Amino acid sequence: MISIKSDREIEIMKQAGYINYLTHEELKKHLKPGITTNELNNIADKFIRSHGGKPSCLGYEGYPKSICISVNDEVVHGIPGNYKIQNGDVVSFDFCTEYNGYQSDSANTYIVGDAPDDVKDLVKYTEEALYVGLSKIKAGAKIGDIGHAIETFAHEHGLSVVEELVGHGLGTDIHEDPDVPNYGKAGTGITLKKGMVIAVEPMLNLGSKEIGILDDGWTIVTEDGYPSAHFEHTVVVTDDGYEILTGDKEKNGEK
Ligand code: MF3
Ligand code: CO
């Protein structure tokens, strides 16, 4: 079932999303060679709680940490640990923050120091792909419009689209209906309605789209070992567009 959120619920989700945004900003400041992914996890955990939120990945289906950190060939759901960040790493932070019982979900990918041009392009075009997908959102549009736009854009830039993991609705749960694939046919799928809240999250690979999972049962990696990038925002559908709930409040506003 796809729920339509009331204005009151959307206000709470904006708070959840703002804590998420601020946490990403905080993490960005600490992302330097030498810091461990565990240390980054702990910084985020403390920051979220001190801002009145809950790091809701922790314990979700048994997930053992407060945030996901995926490095280089890790696509998503990397588990923080003793790994020390190195110059040239492609690092994505992805996590959910809960406020007053409501969820938000957002991801960003960064290059630490310098990297080859094709890796820089991977990160740049994956972020652009998120906005290309979001630009299709408005009441009356179809879910397939989003995926079709992302997939077309990715292929135009020589990148492949991970298909096994998709965006999703969210509200009191992290994952609600509908699925929001990063591929598909325009004009197909469910119709978006005002007040639906969805997370759009392209995961694009420099090499092939094939993925595998590590023995930890969580970490998704590219099969060929080439790097992957991931960007995600939680948005609410409006009559003529969307509003980002996990962005900078000052810069947001209706699109
Ligand atoms: N953005 C991720 C997702 O939608 C957040 C996962 S939280 C985790 O899958 F606990 F599953 F890791
Ligand atoms: Co998500």
GROMACS .gro file of C-alpha atoms and ligand atoms in nm:
model
  268
    1MET     CA    1   0.000   0.000   0.000
    2ILE     CA    2   0.130   0.346  -0.086
    3SER     CA    3   0.056   0.600   0.185
    4ILE     CA    4  -0.012   0.970   0.134
    5LYS     CA    5   0.141   1.179   0.408
    6SER     CA    6  -0.051   1.459   0.580
    7ASP     CA    7   0.099   1.808   0.612
    8ARG     CA    8   0.171   1.728   0.977
    9GLU     CA    9   0.361   1.411   0.881
   10ILE     CA   10   0.555   1.595   0.611
   11GLU     CA   11   0.663   1.858   0.867
   12ILE     CA   12   0.803   1.582   1.091
   13MET     CA   13   0.976   1.416   0.793
   14LYS     CA   14   1.138   1.752   0.710
   15GLN     CA   15   1.288   1.752   1.060
   16ALA     CA   16   1.411   1.395   1.014
   17GLY     CA   17   1.555   1.492   0.676
   18TYR     CA   18   1.725   1.803   0.808
   19ILE     CA   19   1.908   1.602   1.075
   20ASN     CA   20   2.015   1.368   0.795
   21TYR     CA   21   2.145   1.659   0.585
   22LEU     CA   22   2.336   1.811   0.879
   23THR     CA   23   2.494   1.473   0.956
   24HIS     CA   24   2.620   1.441   0.598
   25GLU     CA   25   2.772   1.790   0.630
   26GLU     CA   26   2.943   1.687   0.954
   27LEU     CA   27   3.081   1.364   0.805
   28LYS     CA   28   3.220   1.554   0.507
   29LYS     CA   29   3.439   1.759   0.744
   30HIS     CA   30   3.596   1.444   0.892
   31LEU     CA   31   3.651   1.249   0.570
   32LYS     CA   32   4.031   1.250   0.539
   33PRO     CA   33   4.304   0.989   0.484
   34GLY     CA   34   4.376   0.798   0.805
   35ILE     CA   35   4.032   0.812   0.967
   36THR     CA   36   3.867   0.472   1.007
   37THR     CA   37   3.516   0.398   0.888
   38ASN     CA   38   3.432   0.304   1.249
   39GLU     CA   39   3.536   0.650   1.366
   40LEU     CA   40   3.316   0.806   1.096
   41ASN     CA   41   3.027   0.582   1.206
   42ASN     CA   42   3.067   0.695   1.567
   43ILE     CA   43   3.080   1.062   1.472
   44ALA     CA   44   2.752   1.022   1.281
   45ASP     CA   45   2.585   0.823   1.562
   46LYS     CA   46   2.667   1.090   1.824
   47PHE     CA   47   2.573   1.376   1.592
   48ILE     CA   48   2.233   1.228   1.501
   49ARG     CA   49   2.143   1.161   1.865
   50SER     CA   50   2.259   1.503   1.985
   51HIS     CA   51   2.024   1.658   1.729
   52GLY     CA   52   1.724   1.466   1.861
   53GLY     CA   53   1.727   1.193   1.597
   54LYS     CA   54   1.780   0.819   1.593
   55PRO     CA   55   2.025   0.644   1.357
   56SER     CA   56   1.768   0.400   1.228
   57CYS     CA   57   1.994   0.177   1.016
   58LEU     CA   58   2.124   0.043   1.351
   59GLY     CA   59   1.943  -0.284   1.411
   60TYR     CA   60   1.740  -0.260   1.089
   61GLU     CA   61   1.703  -0.624   0.982
   62GLY     CA   62   2.006  -0.690   1.201
   63TYR     CA   63   2.233  -0.426   1.042
   64PRO     CA   64   2.514  -0.382   1.298
   65LYS     CA   65   2.615  -0.013   1.260
   66SER     CA   66   2.454   0.332   1.255
   67ILE     CA   67   2.546   0.423   0.898
   68CYS     CA   68   2.658   0.248   0.579
   69ILE     CA   69   3.000   0.341   0.438
   70SER     CA   70   3.086   0.191   0.100
   71VAL     CA   71   3.438   0.236  -0.039
   72ASN     CA   72   3.554   0.198  -0.404
   73ASP     CA   73   3.405  -0.125  -0.546
   74GLU     CA   74   3.152  -0.140  -0.262
   75VAL     CA   75   2.816  -0.029  -0.402
   76VAL     CA   76   2.602   0.004  -0.087
   77HIS     CA   77   2.557  -0.130   0.268
   78GLY     CA   78   2.931  -0.136   0.351
   79ILE     CA   79   2.975  -0.197   0.724
   80PRO     CA   80   3.205   0.046   0.909
   81GLY     CA   81   3.511  -0.119   1.065
   82ASN     CA   82   3.887  -0.079   1.103
   83TYR     CA   83   3.949   0.023   0.742
   84LYS     CA   84   4.151   0.347   0.718
   85ILE     CA   85   4.045   0.589   0.445
   86GLN     CA   86   4.314   0.641   0.180
   87ASN     CA   87   4.391   0.909  -0.073
   88GLY     CA   88   4.195   0.838  -0.394
   89ASP     CA   89   3.916   0.642  -0.225
   90VAL     CA   90   3.559   0.677  -0.350
   91VAL     CA   91   3.352   0.688  -0.031
   92SER     CA   92   2.976   0.687   0.001
   93PHE     CA   93   2.781   0.759   0.318
   94ASP     CA   94   2.424   0.628   0.326
   95PHE     CA   95   2.195   0.627   0.627
   96CYS     CA   96   1.849   0.679   0.765
   97THR     CA   97   1.761   0.917   1.047
   98GLU     CA   98   1.437   0.893   1.244
   99TYR     CA   99   1.265   1.181   1.418
  100ASN     CA  100   0.940   1.148   1.612
  101GLY     CA  101   0.877   0.808   1.453
  102TYR     CA  102   0.936   0.919   1.092
  103GLN     CA  103   1.225   0.827   0.863
  104SER     CA  104   1.455   0.998   0.616
  105ASP     CA  105   1.719   0.841   0.392
  106SER     CA  106   2.000   1.005   0.198
  107ALA     CA  107   2.336   0.917   0.042
  108ASN     CA  108   2.638   1.107  -0.093
  109THR     CA  109   2.961   0.993  -0.257
  110TYR     CA  110   3.296   1.172  -0.231
  111ILE     CA  111   3.643   1.131  -0.374
  112VAL     CA  112   3.916   1.164  -0.110
  113GLY     CA  113   4.200   1.366  -0.261
  114ASP     CA  114   4.261   1.295  -0.627
  115ALA     CA  115   4.139   1.026  -0.866
  116PRO     CA  116   4.154   0.951  -1.240
  117ASP     CA  117   3.916   1.146  -1.466
  118ASP     CA  118   3.687   0.848  -1.530
  119VAL     CA  119   3.632   0.806  -1.154
  120LYS     CA  120   3.565   1.178  -1.115
  121ASP     CA  121   3.309   1.152  -1.396
  122LEU     CA  122   3.143   0.850  -1.231
  123VAL     CA  123   3.079   1.052  -0.915
  124LYS     CA  124   2.977   1.369  -1.099
  125TYR     CA  125   2.734   1.195  -1.334
  126THR     CA  126   2.582   0.978  -1.060
  127GLU     CA  127   2.493   1.293  -0.867
  128GLU     CA  128   2.353   1.449  -1.184
  129ALA     CA  129   2.156   1.130  -1.252
  130LEU     CA  130   1.979   1.173  -0.919
  131TYR     CA  131   1.859   1.521  -1.020
  132VAL     CA  132   1.768   1.404  -1.372
  133GLY     CA  133   1.546   1.140  -1.208
  134LEU     CA  134   1.398   1.383  -0.957
  135SER     CA  135   1.313   1.629  -1.237
  136LYS     CA  136   1.047   1.385  -1.364
  137ILE     CA  137   0.858   1.390  -1.033
  138LYS     CA  138   0.521   1.562  -1.001
  139ALA     CA  139   0.166   1.456  -0.924
  140GLY     CA  140   0.039   1.258  -1.225
  141ALA     CA  141   0.381   1.138  -1.344
  142LYS     CA  142   0.460   0.765  -1.348
  143ILE     CA  143   0.725   0.591  -1.141
  144GLY     CA  144   0.879   0.455  -1.464
  145ASP     CA  145   0.947   0.812  -1.579
  146ILE     CA  146   1.210   0.845  -1.304
  147GLY     CA  147   1.395   0.521  -1.379
  148HIS     CA  148   1.384   0.573  -1.753
  149ALA     CA  149   1.543   0.918  -1.718
  150ILE     CA  150   1.817   0.790  -1.485
  151GLU     CA  151   1.898   0.490  -1.703
  152THR     CA  152   1.909   0.693  -2.026
  153PHE     CA  153   2.137   0.953  -1.865
  154ALA     CA  154   2.369   0.688  -1.716
  155HIS     CA  155   2.408   0.510  -2.051
  156GLU     CA  156   2.472   0.838  -2.231
  157HIS     CA  157   2.772   0.879  -2.000
  158GLY     CA  158   2.897   0.521  -2.036
  159LEU     CA  159   2.789   0.414  -1.686
  160SER     CA  160   2.591   0.106  -1.590
  161VAL     CA  161   2.289   0.090  -1.359
  162VAL     CA  162   2.263  -0.151  -1.064
  163GLU     CA  163   1.923  -0.315  -1.093
  164GLU     CA  164   1.894  -0.541  -0.789
  165LEU     CA  165   1.862  -0.250  -0.546
  166VAL     CA  166   1.604   0.024  -0.592
  167GLY     CA  167   1.467   0.341  -0.434
  168HIS     CA  168   1.157   0.317  -0.218
  169GLY     CA  169   0.875   0.488  -0.036
  170LEU     CA  170   0.930   0.576   0.327
  171GLY     CA  171   0.741   0.707   0.627
  172THR     CA  172   0.726   0.540   0.966
  173ASP     CA  173   0.923   0.257   0.799
  174ILE     CA  174   1.253   0.290   0.613
  175HIS     CA  175   1.127   0.086   0.321
  176GLU     CA  176   0.765   0.128   0.214
  177ASP     CA  177   0.587   0.097  -0.120
  178PRO     CA  178   0.644   0.184  -0.396
  179ASP     CA  179   0.973   0.052  -0.537
  180VAL     CA  180   1.157   0.322  -0.733
  181PRO     CA  181   1.384   0.148  -0.986
  182ASN     CA  182   1.670   0.331  -1.155
  183TYR     CA  183   1.571   0.181  -1.490
  184GLY     CA  184   1.251   0.120  -1.680
  185LYS     CA  185   1.005   0.252  -1.934
  186ALA     CA  186   0.859   0.602  -1.926
  187GLY     CA  187   0.483   0.610  -1.882
  188THR     CA  188   0.470   0.280  -1.689
  189GLY     CA  189   0.424   0.191  -1.324
  190ILE     CA  190   0.221   0.356  -1.050
  191THR     CA  191   0.105   0.716  -1.072
  192LEU     CA  192   0.271   0.962  -0.835
  193LYS     CA  193   0.036   1.158  -0.611
  194LYS     CA  194   0.078   1.470  -0.402
  195GLY     CA  195   0.198   1.376  -0.051
  196MET     CA  196   0.379   1.054  -0.146
  197VAL     CA  197   0.729   1.044   0.003
  198ILE     CA  198   0.993   0.852  -0.190
  199ALA     CA  199   1.370   0.802  -0.183
  200VAL     CA  200   1.536   0.813  -0.525
  201GLU     CA  201   1.883   0.654  -0.518
  202PRO     CA  202   2.080   0.581  -0.835
  203MET     CA  203   2.371   0.338  -0.788
  204LEU     CA  204   2.591   0.364  -1.099
  205ASN     CA  205   2.899   0.159  -1.188
  206LEU     CA  206   3.204   0.249  -1.393
  207GLY     CA  207   3.228  -0.110  -1.519
  208SER     CA  208   2.951  -0.364  -1.563
  209LYS     CA  209   2.621  -0.356  -1.373
  210GLU     CA  210   2.679  -0.697  -1.214
  211ILE     CA  211   2.709  -0.713  -0.836
  212GLY     CA  212   2.785  -0.962  -0.563
  213ILE     CA  213   2.753  -0.973  -0.186
  214LEU     CA  214   3.034  -1.025   0.067
  215ASP     CA  215   3.033  -1.294   0.336
  216ASP     CA  216   2.921  -1.035   0.595
  217GLY     CA  217   2.576  -1.069   0.438
  218TRP     CA  218   2.544  -0.694   0.375
  219THR     CA  219   2.818  -0.538   0.164
  220ILE     CA  220   2.721  -0.520  -0.202
  221VAL     CA  221   3.025  -0.502  -0.436
  222THR     CA  222   3.074  -0.473  -0.809
  223GLU     CA  223   3.160  -0.807  -0.964
  224ASP     CA  224   3.442  -0.666  -1.177
  225GLY     CA  225   3.599  -0.459  -0.898
  226TYR     CA  226   3.548  -0.123  -1.068
  227PRO     CA  227   3.417   0.161  -0.847
  228SER     CA  228   3.054   0.250  -0.791
  229ALA     CA  229   2.880   0.571  -0.678
  230HIS     CA  230   2.551   0.636  -0.497
  231PHE     CA  231   2.344   0.949  -0.435
  232GLU     CA  232   2.005   0.959  -0.265
  233HIS     CA  233   1.746   1.211  -0.151
  234THR     CA  234   1.412   1.170   0.021
  235VAL     CA  235   1.149   1.390  -0.149
  236VAL     CA  236   0.778   1.462  -0.121
  237VAL     CA  237   0.569   1.477  -0.439
  238THR     CA  238   0.391   1.809  -0.495
  239ASP     CA  239   0.134   1.923  -0.754
  240ASP     CA  240   0.395   2.054  -0.994
  241GLY     CA  241   0.719   1.895  -0.877
  242TYR     CA  242   0.884   1.778  -0.559
  243GLU     CA  243   1.043   1.908  -0.245
  244ILE     CA  244   1.372   1.763  -0.113
  245LEU     CA  245   1.344   1.670   0.255
  246THR     CA  246   1.711   1.574   0.302
  247GLY     CA  247   1.877   1.889   0.169
  248ASP     CA  248   1.985   2.231   0.288
  249LYS     CA  249   1.668   2.403   0.414
  250GLU     CA  250   1.788   2.740   0.288
  251LYS     CA  251   1.840   2.615  -0.065
  252ASN     CA  252   1.542   2.380  -0.087
  253GLY     CA  253   1.198   2.502  -0.169
  254GLU     CA  254   0.975   2.361  -0.435
  255LYS     CA  255   1.122   2.249  -0.765
  256MF3     N1  256   1.957   0.377   0.168
  256MF3     C1  257   1.968   0.245   0.221
  256MF3     C2  258   1.860   0.157   0.164
  256MF3     O1  259   1.757   0.206   0.125
  256MF3     C3  260   1.962   0.248   0.372
  256MF3     C4  261   1.978   0.115   0.430
  256MF3     S1  262   1.981   0.110   0.602
  256MF3     C5  263   2.038  -0.047   0.631
  256MF3     O2  264   1.877   0.037   0.152
  256MF3     F1  265   2.020  -0.068   0.756
  256MF3     F2  266   1.971  -0.136   0.559
  256MF3     F3  267   2.161  -0.054   0.600
  257CO      CO  268   1.730   0.415   0.055
   0.00000   0.00000   0.00000
